[in-house]
mmCIF file of C-alpha atoms in Angstrom:
data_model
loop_
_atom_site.group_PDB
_atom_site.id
_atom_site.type_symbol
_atom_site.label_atom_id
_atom_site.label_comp_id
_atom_site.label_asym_id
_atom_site.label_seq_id
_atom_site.Cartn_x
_atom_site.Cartn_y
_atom_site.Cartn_z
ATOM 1 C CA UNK T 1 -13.816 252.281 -76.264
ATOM 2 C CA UNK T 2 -11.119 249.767 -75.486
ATOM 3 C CA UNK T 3 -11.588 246.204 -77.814
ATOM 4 C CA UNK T 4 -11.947 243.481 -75.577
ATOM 5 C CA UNK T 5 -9.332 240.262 -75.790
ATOM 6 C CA UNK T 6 -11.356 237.738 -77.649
ATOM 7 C CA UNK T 7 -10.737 234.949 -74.895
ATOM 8 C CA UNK T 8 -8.387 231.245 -76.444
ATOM 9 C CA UNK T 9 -10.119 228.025 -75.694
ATOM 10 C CA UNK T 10 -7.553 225.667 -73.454
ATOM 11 C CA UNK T 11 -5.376 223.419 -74.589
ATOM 12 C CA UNK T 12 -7.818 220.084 -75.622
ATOM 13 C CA UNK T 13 -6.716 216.807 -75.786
ATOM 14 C CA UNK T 14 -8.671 216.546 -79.239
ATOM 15 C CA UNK T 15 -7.269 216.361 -82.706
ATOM 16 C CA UNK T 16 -9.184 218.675 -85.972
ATOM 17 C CA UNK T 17 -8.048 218.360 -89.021
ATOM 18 C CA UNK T 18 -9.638 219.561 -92.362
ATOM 19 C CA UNK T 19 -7.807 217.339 -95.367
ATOM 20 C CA UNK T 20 -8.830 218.390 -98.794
ATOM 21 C CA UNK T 21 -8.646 216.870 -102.048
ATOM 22 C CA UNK T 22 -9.183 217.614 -105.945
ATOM 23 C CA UNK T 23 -10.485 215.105 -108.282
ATOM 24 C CA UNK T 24 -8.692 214.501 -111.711
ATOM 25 C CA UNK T 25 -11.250 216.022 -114.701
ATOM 26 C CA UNK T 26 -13.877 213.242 -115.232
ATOM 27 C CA UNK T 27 -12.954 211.761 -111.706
ATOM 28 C CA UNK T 28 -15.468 213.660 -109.486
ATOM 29 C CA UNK T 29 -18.038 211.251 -109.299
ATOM 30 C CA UNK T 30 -15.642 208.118 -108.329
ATOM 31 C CA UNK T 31 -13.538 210.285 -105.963
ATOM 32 C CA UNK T 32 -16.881 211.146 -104.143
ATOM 33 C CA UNK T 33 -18.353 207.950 -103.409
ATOM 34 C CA UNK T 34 -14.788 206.422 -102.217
ATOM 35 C CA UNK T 35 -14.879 210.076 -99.568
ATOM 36 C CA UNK T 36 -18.736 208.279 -99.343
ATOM 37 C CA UNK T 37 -16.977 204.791 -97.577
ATOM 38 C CA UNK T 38 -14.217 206.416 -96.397
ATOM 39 C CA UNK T 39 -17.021 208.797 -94.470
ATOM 40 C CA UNK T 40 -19.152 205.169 -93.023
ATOM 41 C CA UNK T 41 -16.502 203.483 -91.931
ATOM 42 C CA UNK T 42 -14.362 206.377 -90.465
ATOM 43 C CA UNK T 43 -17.327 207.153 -88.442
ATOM 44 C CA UNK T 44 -17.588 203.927 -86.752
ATOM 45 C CA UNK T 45 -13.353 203.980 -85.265
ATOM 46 C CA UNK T 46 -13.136 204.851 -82.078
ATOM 47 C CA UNK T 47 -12.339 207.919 -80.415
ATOM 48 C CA UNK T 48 -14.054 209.885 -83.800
ATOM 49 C CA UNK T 49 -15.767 212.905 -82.519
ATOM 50 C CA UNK T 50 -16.652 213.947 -86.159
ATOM 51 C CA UNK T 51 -15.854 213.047 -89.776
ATOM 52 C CA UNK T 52 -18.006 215.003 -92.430
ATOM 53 C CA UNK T 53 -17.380 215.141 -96.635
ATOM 54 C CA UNK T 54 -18.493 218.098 -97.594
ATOM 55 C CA UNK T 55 -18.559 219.215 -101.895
ATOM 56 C CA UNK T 56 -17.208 222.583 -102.345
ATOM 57 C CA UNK T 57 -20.247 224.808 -103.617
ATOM 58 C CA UNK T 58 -17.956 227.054 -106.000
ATOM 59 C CA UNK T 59 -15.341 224.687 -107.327
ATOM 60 C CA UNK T 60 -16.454 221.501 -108.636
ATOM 61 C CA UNK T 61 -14.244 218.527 -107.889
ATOM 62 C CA UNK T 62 -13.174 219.783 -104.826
ATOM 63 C CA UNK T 63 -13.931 217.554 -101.276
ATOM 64 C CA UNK T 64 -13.284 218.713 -98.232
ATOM 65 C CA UNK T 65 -13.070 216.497 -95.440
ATOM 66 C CA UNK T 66 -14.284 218.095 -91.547
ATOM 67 C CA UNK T 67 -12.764 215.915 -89.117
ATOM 68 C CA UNK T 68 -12.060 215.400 -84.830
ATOM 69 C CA UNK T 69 -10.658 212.895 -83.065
ATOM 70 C CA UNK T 70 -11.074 213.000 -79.031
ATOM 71 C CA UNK T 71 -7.512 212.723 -78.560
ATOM 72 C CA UNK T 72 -3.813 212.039 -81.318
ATOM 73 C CA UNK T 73 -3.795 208.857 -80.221
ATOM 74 C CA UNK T 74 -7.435 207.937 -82.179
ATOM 75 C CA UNK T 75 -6.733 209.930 -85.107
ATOM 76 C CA UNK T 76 -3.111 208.028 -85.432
ATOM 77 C CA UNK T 77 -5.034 204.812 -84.852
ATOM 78 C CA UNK T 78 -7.695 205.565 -87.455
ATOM 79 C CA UNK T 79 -4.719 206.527 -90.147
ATOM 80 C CA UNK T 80 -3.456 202.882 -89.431
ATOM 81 C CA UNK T 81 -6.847 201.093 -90.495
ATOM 82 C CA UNK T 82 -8.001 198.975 -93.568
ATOM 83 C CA UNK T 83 -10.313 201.629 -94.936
ATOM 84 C CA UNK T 84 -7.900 204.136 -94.710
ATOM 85 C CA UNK T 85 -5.244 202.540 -96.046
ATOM 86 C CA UNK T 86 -6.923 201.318 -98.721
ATOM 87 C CA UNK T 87 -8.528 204.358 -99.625
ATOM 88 C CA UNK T 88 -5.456 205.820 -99.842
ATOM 89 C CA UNK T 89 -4.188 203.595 -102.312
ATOM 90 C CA UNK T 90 -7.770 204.039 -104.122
ATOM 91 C CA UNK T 91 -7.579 207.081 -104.233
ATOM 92 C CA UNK T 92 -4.253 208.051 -105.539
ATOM 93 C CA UNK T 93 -4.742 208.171 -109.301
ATOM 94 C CA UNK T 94 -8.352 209.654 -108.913
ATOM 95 C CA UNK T 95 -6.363 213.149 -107.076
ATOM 96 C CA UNK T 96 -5.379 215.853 -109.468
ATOM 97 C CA UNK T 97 -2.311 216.032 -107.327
ATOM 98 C CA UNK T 98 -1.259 215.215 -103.161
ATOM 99 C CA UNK T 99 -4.409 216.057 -101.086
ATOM 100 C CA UNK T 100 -3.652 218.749 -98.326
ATOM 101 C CA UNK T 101 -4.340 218.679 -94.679
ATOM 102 C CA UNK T 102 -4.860 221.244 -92.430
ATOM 103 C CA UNK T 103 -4.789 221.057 -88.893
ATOM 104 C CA UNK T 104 -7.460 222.885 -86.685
ATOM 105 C CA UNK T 105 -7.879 223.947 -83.381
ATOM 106 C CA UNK T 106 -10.717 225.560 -81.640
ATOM 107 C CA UNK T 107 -10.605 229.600 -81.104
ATOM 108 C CA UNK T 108 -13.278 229.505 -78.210
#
């Protein structure tokens, strides 16, 4: 039997990304509920397709951040914004060390 080519989803327009940060020890709790406004406002910029906090179920302390943006352009505006900004600077001394992003795009 010959394995058939899983088929690649076109080129989209749209912009995934899947940032995640680690809370300092004792931190958790304070890092959450700033990923908690970060989560409202984001929601509300335009162009936002999705933006999602999720809790890692193994690792405690650990935030991951599901997020799509109908085109670069929205998710370039939204990193320019009050709330992100200033979560940003919130943020800083709450992080264990720099938060990583991950870029993601769509298999099918």
């Amino acid at each position: 039997m010959t394995p058939t080519a899983i088929p690649n989803r076109p080129e989209t327009a749209e912009a995934w990304l899947m940032p995640v940060f680690v809370a300092k020890a004792g931190c958790e709790i304070e890092l959450q509920e700033a990923l908690h406004h970060l989560q409202a406002s984001s929601r509300k910029d335009p162009g936002c397709l999705e933006y999602a906090v999720f809790a890692d179920g193994l690792q405690p302390g650990i935030y991951v951040l599901f997020e799509g943006w109908a085109r670069q352009e929205d998710l370039e505006a939204h990193n320019e914004q009050d709330h992100v900004v200033d979560f940003l600077c919130t943020v800083d001394p709450l992080l264990a060390g720099p938060f990583s992003v991950t870029p993601l795009a769509p298999v099918i």
